[in-house]
Tab-separated table of C-alpha atoms and ligand atoms in Angstrom:
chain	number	residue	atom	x	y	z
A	1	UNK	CA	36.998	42.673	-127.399
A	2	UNK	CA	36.183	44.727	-130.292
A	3	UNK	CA	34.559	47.310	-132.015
A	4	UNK	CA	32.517	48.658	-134.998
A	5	UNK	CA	32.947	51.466	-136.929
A	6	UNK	CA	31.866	52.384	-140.396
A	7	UNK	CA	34.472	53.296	-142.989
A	8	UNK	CA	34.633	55.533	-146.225
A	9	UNK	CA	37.337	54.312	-148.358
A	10	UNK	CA	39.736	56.641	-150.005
A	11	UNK	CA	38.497	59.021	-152.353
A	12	UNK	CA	35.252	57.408	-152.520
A	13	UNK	CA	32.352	59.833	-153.011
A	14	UNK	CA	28.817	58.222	-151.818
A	15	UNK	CA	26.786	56.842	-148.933
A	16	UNK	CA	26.697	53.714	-150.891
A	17	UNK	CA	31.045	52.884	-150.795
A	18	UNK	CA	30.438	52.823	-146.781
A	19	UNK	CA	31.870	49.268	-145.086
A	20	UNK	CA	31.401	48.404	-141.804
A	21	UNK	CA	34.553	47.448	-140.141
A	22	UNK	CA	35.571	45.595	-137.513
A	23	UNK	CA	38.629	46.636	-135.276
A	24	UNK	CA	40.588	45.960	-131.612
A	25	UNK	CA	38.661	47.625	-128.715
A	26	UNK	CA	41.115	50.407	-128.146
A	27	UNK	CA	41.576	51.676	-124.411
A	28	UNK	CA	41.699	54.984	-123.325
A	29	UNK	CA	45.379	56.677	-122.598
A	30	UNK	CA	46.148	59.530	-120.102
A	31	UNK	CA	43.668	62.175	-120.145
A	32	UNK	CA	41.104	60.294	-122.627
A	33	UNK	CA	37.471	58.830	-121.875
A	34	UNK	CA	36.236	55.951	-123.864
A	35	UNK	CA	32.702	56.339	-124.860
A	36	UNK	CA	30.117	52.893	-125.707
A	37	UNK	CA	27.907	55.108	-128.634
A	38	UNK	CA	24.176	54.882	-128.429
A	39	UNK	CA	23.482	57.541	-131.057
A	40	UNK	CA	24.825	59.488	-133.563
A	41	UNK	CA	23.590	62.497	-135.430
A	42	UNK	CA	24.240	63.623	-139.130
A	43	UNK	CA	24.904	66.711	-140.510
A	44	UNK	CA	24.648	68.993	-143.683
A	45	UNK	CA	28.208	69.130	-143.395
A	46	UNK	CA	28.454	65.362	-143.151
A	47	UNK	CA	27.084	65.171	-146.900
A	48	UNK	CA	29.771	67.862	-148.358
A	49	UNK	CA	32.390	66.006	-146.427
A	50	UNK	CA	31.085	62.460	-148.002
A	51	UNK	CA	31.214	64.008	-151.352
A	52	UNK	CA	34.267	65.453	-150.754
A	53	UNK	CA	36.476	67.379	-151.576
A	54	UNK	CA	35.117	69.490	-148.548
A	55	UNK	CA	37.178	67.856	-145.233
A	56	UNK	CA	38.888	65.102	-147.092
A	57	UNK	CA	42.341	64.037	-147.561
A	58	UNK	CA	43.128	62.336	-151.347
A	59	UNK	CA	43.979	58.465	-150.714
A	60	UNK	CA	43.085	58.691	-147.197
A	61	UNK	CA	40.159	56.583	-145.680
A	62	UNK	CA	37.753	57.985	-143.017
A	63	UNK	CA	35.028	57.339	-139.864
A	64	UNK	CA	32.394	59.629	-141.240
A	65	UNK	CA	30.289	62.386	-138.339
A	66	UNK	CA	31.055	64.252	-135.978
A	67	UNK	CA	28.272	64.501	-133.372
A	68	UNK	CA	27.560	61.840	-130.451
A	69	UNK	CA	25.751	60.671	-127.250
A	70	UNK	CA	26.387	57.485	-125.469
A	71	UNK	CA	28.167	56.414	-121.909
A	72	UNK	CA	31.606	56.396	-121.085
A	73	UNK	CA	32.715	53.083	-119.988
A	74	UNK	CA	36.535	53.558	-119.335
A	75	UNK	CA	38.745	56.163	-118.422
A	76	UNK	CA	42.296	56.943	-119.093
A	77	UNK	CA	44.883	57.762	-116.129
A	78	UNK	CA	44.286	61.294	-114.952
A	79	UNK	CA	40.667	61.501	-115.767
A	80	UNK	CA	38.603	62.522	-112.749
A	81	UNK	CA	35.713	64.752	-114.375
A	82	UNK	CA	33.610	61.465	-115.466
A	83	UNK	CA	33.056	58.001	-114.416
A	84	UNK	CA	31.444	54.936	-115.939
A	85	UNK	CA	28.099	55.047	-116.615
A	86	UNK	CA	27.926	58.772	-117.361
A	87	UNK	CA	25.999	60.310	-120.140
A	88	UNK	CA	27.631	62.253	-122.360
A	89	UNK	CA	28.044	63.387	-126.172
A	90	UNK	CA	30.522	65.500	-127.900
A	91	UNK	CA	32.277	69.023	-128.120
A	92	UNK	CA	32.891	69.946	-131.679
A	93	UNK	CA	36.392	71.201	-130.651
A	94	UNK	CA	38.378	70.297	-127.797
A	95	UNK	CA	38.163	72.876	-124.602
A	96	UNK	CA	41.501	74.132	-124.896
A	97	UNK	CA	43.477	76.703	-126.887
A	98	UNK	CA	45.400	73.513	-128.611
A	99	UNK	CA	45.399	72.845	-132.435
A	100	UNK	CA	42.281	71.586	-132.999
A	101	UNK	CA	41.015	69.531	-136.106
A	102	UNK	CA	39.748	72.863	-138.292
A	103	UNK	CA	36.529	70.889	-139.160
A	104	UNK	CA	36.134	68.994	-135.951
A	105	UNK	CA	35.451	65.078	-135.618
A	106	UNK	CA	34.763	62.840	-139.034
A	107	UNK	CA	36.570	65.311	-141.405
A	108	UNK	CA	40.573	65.434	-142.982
A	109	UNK	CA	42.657	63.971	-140.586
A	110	UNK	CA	40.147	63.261	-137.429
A	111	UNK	CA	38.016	59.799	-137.569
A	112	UNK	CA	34.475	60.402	-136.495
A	113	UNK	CA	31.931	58.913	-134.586
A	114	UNK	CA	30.230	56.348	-136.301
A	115	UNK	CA	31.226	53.284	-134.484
A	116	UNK	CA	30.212	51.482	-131.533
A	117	UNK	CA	32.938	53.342	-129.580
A	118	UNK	CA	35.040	56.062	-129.530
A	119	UNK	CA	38.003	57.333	-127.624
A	120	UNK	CA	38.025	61.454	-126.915
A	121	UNK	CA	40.212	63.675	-124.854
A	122	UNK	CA	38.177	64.777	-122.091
A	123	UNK	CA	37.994	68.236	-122.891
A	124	UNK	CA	35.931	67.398	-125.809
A	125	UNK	CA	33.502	65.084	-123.802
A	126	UNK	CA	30.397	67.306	-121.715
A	127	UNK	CA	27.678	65.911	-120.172
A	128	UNK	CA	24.697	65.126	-121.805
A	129	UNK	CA	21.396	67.209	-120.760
A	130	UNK	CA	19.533	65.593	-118.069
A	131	UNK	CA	16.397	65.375	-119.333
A	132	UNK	CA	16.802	64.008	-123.023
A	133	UNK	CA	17.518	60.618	-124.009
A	134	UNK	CA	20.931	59.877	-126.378
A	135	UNK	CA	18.851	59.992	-129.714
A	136	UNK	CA	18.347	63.638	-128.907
A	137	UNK	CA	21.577	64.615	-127.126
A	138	UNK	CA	23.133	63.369	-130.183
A	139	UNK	CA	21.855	66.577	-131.916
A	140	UNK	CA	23.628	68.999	-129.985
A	141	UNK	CA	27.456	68.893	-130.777
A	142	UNK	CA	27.131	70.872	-134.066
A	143	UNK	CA	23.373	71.664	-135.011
A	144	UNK	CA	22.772	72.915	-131.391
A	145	UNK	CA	25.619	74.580	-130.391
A	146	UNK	CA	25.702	76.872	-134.172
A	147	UNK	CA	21.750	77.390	-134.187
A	148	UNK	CA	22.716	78.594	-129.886
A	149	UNK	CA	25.875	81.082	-131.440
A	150	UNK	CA	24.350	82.244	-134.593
A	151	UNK	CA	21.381	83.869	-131.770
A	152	UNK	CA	23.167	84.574	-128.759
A	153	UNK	CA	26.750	84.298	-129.264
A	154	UNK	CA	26.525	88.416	-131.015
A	155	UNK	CA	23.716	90.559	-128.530
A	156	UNK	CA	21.311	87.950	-127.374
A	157	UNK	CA	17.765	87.847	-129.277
A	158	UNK	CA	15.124	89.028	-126.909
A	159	UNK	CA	11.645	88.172	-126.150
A	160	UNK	CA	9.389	90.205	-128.552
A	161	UNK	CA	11.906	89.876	-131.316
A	162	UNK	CA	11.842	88.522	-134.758
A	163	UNK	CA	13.942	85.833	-136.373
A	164	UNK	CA	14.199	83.581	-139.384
A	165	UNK	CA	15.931	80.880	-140.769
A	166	UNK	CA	16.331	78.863	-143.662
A	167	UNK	CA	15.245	75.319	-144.516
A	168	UNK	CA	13.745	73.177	-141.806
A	169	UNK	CA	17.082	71.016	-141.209
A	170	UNK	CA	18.911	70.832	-137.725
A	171	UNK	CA	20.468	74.413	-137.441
A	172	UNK	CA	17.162	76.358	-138.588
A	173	UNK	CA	15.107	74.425	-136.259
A	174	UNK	CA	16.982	74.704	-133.566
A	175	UNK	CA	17.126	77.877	-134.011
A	176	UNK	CA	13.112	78.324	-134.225
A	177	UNK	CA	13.222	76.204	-130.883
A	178	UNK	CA	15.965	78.586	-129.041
A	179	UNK	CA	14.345	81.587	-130.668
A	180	UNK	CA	10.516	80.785	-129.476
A	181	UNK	CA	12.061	79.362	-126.080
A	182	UNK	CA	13.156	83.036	-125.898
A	183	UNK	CA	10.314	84.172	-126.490
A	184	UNK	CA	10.801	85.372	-129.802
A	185	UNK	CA	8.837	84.972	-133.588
A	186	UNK	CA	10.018	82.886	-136.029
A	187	UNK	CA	9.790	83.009	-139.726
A	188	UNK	CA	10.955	80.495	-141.672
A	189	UNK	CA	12.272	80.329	-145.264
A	190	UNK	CA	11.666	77.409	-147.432
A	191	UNK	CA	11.812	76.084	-151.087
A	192	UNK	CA	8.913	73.002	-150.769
A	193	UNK	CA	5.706	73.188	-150.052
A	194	UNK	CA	5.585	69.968	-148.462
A	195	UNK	CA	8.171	71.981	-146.024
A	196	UNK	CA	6.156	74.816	-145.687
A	197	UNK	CA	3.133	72.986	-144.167
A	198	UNK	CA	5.433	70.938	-141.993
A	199	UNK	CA	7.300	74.298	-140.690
A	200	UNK	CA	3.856	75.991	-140.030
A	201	UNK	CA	2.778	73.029	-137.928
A	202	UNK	CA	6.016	73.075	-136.028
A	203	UNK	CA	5.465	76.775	-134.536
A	204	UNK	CA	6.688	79.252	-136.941
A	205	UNK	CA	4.361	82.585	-137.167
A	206	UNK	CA	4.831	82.411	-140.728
A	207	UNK	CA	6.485	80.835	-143.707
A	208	UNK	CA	7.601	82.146	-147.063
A	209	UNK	CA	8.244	79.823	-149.829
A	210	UNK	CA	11.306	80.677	-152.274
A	211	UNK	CA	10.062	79.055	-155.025
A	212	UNK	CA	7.133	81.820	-154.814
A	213	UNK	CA	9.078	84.652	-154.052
A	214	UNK	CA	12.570	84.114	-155.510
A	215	UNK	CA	12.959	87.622	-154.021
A	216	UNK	CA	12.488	86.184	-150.693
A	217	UNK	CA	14.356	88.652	-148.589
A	218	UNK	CA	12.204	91.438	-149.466
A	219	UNK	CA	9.108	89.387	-148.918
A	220	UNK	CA	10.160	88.755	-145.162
A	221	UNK	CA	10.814	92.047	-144.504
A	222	UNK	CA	7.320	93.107	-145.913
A	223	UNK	CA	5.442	91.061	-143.985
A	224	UNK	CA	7.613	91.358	-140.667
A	225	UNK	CA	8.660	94.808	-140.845
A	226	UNK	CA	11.991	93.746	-141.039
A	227	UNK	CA	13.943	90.398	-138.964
A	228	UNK	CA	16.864	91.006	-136.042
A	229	UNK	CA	18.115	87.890	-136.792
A	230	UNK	CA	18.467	85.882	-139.841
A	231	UNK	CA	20.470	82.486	-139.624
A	232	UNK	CA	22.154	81.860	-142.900
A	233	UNK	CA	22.041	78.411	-143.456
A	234	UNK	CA	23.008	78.473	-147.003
A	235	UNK	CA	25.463	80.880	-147.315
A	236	UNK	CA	26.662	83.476	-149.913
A	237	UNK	CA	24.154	82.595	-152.486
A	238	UNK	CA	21.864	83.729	-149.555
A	239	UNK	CA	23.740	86.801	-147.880
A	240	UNK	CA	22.278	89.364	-150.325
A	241	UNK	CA	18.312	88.184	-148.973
A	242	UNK	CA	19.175	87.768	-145.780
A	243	UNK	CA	20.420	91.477	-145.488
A	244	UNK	CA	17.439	92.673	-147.149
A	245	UNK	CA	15.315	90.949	-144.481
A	246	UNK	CA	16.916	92.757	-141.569
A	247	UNK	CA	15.110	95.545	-139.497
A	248	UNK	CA	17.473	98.288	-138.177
A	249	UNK	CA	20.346	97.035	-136.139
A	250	UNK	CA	19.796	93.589	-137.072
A	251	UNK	CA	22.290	90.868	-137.805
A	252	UNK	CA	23.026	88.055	-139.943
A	253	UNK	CA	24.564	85.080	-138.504
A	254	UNK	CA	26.295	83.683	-141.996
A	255	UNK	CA	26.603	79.537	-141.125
A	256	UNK	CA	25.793	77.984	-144.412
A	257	UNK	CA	28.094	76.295	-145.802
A	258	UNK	CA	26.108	75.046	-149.153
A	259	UNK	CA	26.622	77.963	-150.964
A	260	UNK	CA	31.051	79.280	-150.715
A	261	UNK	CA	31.421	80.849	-153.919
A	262	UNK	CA	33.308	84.803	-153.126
A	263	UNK	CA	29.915	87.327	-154.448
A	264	UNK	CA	29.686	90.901	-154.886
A	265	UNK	CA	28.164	92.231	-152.059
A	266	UNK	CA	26.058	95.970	-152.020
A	267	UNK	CA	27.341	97.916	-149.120
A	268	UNK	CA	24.082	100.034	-148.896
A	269	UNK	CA	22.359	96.717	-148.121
A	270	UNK	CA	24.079	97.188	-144.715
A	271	UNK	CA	24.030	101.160	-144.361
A	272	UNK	CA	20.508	101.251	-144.894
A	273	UNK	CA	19.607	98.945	-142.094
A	274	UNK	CA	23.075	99.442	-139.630
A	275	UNK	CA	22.958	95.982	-140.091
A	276	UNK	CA	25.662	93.500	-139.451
A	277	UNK	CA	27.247	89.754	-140.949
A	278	UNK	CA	28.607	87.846	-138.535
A	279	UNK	CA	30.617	84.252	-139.580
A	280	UNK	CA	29.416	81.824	-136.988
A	281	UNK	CA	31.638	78.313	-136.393
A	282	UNK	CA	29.640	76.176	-134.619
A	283	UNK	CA	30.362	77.701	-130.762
A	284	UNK	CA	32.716	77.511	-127.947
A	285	UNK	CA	32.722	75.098	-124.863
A	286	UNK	CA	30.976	77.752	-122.739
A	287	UNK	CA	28.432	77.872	-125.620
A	288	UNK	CA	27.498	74.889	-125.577
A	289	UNK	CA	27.641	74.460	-122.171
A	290	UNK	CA	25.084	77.165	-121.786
A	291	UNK	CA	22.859	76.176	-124.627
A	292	UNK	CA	22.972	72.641	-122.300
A	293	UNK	CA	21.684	74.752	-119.482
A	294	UNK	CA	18.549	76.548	-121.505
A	295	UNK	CA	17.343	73.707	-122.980
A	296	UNK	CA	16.960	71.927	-119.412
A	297	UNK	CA	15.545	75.227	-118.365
A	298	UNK	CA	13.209	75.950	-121.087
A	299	UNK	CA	12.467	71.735	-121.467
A	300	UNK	CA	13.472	71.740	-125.091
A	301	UNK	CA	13.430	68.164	-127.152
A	302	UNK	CA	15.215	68.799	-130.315
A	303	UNK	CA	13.084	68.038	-133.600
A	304	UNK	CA	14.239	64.863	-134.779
A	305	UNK	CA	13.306	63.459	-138.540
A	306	UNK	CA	14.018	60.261	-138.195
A	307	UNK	CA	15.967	57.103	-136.407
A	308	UNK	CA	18.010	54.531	-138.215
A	309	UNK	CA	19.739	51.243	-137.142
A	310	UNK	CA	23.271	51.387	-136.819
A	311	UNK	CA	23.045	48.344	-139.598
A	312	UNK	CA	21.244	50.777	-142.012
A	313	UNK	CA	23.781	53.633	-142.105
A	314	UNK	CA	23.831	53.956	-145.862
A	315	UNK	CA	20.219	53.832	-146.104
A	316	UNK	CA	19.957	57.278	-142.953
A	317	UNK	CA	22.817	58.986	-145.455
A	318	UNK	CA	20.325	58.771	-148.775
A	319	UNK	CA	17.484	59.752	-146.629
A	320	UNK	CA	19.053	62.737	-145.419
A	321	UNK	CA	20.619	63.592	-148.989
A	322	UNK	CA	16.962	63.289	-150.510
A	323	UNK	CA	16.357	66.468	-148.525
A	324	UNK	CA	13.101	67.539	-146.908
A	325	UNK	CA	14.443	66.456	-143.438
A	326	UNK	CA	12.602	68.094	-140.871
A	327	UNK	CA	15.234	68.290	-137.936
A	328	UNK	CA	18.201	65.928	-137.257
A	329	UNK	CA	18.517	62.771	-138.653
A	330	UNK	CA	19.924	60.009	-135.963
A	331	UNK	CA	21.538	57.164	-136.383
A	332	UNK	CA	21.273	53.948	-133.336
A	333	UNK	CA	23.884	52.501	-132.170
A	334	UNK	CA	22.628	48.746	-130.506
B	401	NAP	N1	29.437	77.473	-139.858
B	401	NAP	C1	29.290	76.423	-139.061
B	401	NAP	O1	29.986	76.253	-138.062
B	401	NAP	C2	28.196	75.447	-139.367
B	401	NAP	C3	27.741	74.574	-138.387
B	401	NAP	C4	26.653	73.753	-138.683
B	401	NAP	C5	26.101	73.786	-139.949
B	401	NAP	N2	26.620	74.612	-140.880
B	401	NAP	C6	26.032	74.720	-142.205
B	401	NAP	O2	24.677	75.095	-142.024
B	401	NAP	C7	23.890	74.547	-143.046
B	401	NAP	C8	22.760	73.757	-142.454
B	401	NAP	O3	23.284	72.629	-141.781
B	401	NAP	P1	22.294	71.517	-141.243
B	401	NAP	O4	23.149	70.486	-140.614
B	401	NAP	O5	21.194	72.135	-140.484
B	401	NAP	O6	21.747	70.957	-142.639
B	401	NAP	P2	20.618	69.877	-142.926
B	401	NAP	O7	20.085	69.332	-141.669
B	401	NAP	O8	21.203	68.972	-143.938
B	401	NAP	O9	19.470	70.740	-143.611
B	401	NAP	C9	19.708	71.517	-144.728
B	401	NAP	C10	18.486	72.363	-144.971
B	401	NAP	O10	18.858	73.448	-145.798
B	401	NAP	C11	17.928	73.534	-146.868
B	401	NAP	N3	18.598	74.116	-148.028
B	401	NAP	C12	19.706	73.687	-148.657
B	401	NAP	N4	20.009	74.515	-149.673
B	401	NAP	C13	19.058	75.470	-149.681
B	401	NAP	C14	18.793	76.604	-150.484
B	401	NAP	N5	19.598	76.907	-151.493
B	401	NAP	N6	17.716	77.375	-150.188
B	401	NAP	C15	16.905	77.059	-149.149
B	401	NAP	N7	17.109	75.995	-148.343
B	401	NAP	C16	18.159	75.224	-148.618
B	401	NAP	C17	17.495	72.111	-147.108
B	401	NAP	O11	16.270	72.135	-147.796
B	401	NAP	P3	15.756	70.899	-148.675
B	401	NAP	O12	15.185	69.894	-147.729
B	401	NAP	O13	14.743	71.547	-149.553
B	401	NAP	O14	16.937	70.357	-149.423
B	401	NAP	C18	17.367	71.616	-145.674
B	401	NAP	O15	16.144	71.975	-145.092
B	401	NAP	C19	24.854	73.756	-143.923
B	401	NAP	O16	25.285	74.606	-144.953
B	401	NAP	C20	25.988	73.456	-143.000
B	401	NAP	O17	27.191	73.215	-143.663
B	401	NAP	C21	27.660	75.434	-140.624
């Protein structure tokens, strides 16, 4: 028996330097599950990581992504929390204060998850949500689980309330799903127009375009009255907007990773408002857990962009690294 998995050869830098391998079926040992993947999800952090030098290791090959749904179909010794033929995807990190991989599955020293199987510890397999299929429970691992911290892993946003986010990939419209679900607004922030139109129709109250109001932050807060929650998917090219957009007592959830360059920032930016920046990585097991629990609750189906065949891997990378993704892209596995 054996597997497939796709393979980035050392140092290499693009989508295109991808092979597909083929390798022994490995079985599970003591306290691992063995998972057949169905789908797999990409993220931003996938493309800094392909590009390196962002979660690589010089002269050192690797299994790119880190996010996954499928069905175990073998169990190590000691497993008893699943059985064949259950649905599960991922944990970013392992449930357990062990040393973890510092940028989860796919990255430095950690193969990821685009194969045809994969063997995890247990504590870093959960169930999949019961209603969604495995193209959309492959979204949750990372997207889901940050968009479900950066809101409710500080105080929890509450109906009435006001949020925005940035860019319409996985994290910011997750986070306009959680926030609505909540029963909150959402404003988004984009830099297309073609985005713009696209984020409208997908439920947020409004939408301001960068590109026509490079001071963006100050627009939102204009027409809002100020946010309580900004997600930062950018990062610290970002941070001095985002805090202008805040209403008193309002946060900023800083996730981006784009932008990681050390900037001045203007303390009055967060006396004036009382204002707070929270770092958010990704989310715990319990966080995840419980975003499981309010999407089944609140029936949410992630936003997904688009589906590719296992086959066309290379060809879901460019698409996603083109940009104007609207949600997660998702990757087959037959
Ligand atoms: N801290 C954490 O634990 C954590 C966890 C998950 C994700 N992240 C980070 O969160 C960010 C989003 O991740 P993702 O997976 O949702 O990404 P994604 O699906 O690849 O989407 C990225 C989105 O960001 C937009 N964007 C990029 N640069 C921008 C800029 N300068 N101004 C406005 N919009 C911009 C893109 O717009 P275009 O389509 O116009 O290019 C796109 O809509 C990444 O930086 C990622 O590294 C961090």
């Amino acid at each position: 028996m054996t597997a497939l998995r796709w393979v980035l050869p050392p140092d290499a830098v693009s989508a295109d330097a991808l092979r597909l391998h083929e390798v022994p079926l490995r079985q599970p040992g003591p306290g691992e599950v063995r998972v057949r993947v169905h789908a797999v999800s990409l993220n931003g952090r996938d493309q800094m990581v392909l590009r390196g030098p962002f979660g690589r290791i010089p002269g050192r090959e690797l299994v790119p992504l880190s996010d996954v749904a499928g069905v175990v179909d073998a169990v190590g010794d000691g497993v008893a929390e699943f059985e064949v033929g259950a649905a599960v995807t991922n944990l970013h990190w392992q449930d357990a204060p062990v040393p973890t991989p510092p940028l989860g599955l796919g990255a430095l020293d950690a193969p990821g998850v685009l194969a045809s199987h994969v063997v995890l510890p247990v504590n870093q397999v959960v169930r999949a949500p019961a209603h969604l299929g495995h193209v959309e429970s492959a979204t949750l691992p990372c997207a889901g689980v940050t968009a479900w911290n950066a809101l409710f892993g500080g105080r929890e946003v509450a109906a009435g309330e006001k949020v925005a986010s940035l860019g319409t990939g996985g994290v910011a419209l997750y986070a306009m799903q959680l926030a609505k679900a909540a029963g909150a607004d959402y404003f988004g922030v984009v830099r297309r127009a073609s985005a713009e139109r696209r984020l409208r129709d997908a439920g947020a109250a409004e939408v301001v375009n960068s590109a026509d109001f490079p001071q963006w932050g100050a627009r939102l807060r204009e027409i809002t009255g100020g946010v309580r929650n900004v997600v930062d998917t950018v990062g610290t090219a970002t941070i001095t907007d985002s805090l202008t957009a805040l209403a008193r007592q309002g946060e900023v959830a800083l996730v981006g990773l784009f932008a990681r360059e050390p900037l001045p920032l203007d303390p009055m930016l967060l006396f004036g408002s009382g204002g707070s920046l929270r770092g958010v990585a990704v989310g715990t097991a319990a966080q995840h857990r419980e975003l499981i629990a309010f999407m089944e609750r609140h029936d949410l189906r992630p936003v997904v962009d688009s589906v590719h065949e296992f086959g066309d891997a290379r060809e879901a990378f460019a698409h996603h690294q083109r940009g104007g993704v609207v949600g997660k892209v998702v990757i087959t596995v037959p």
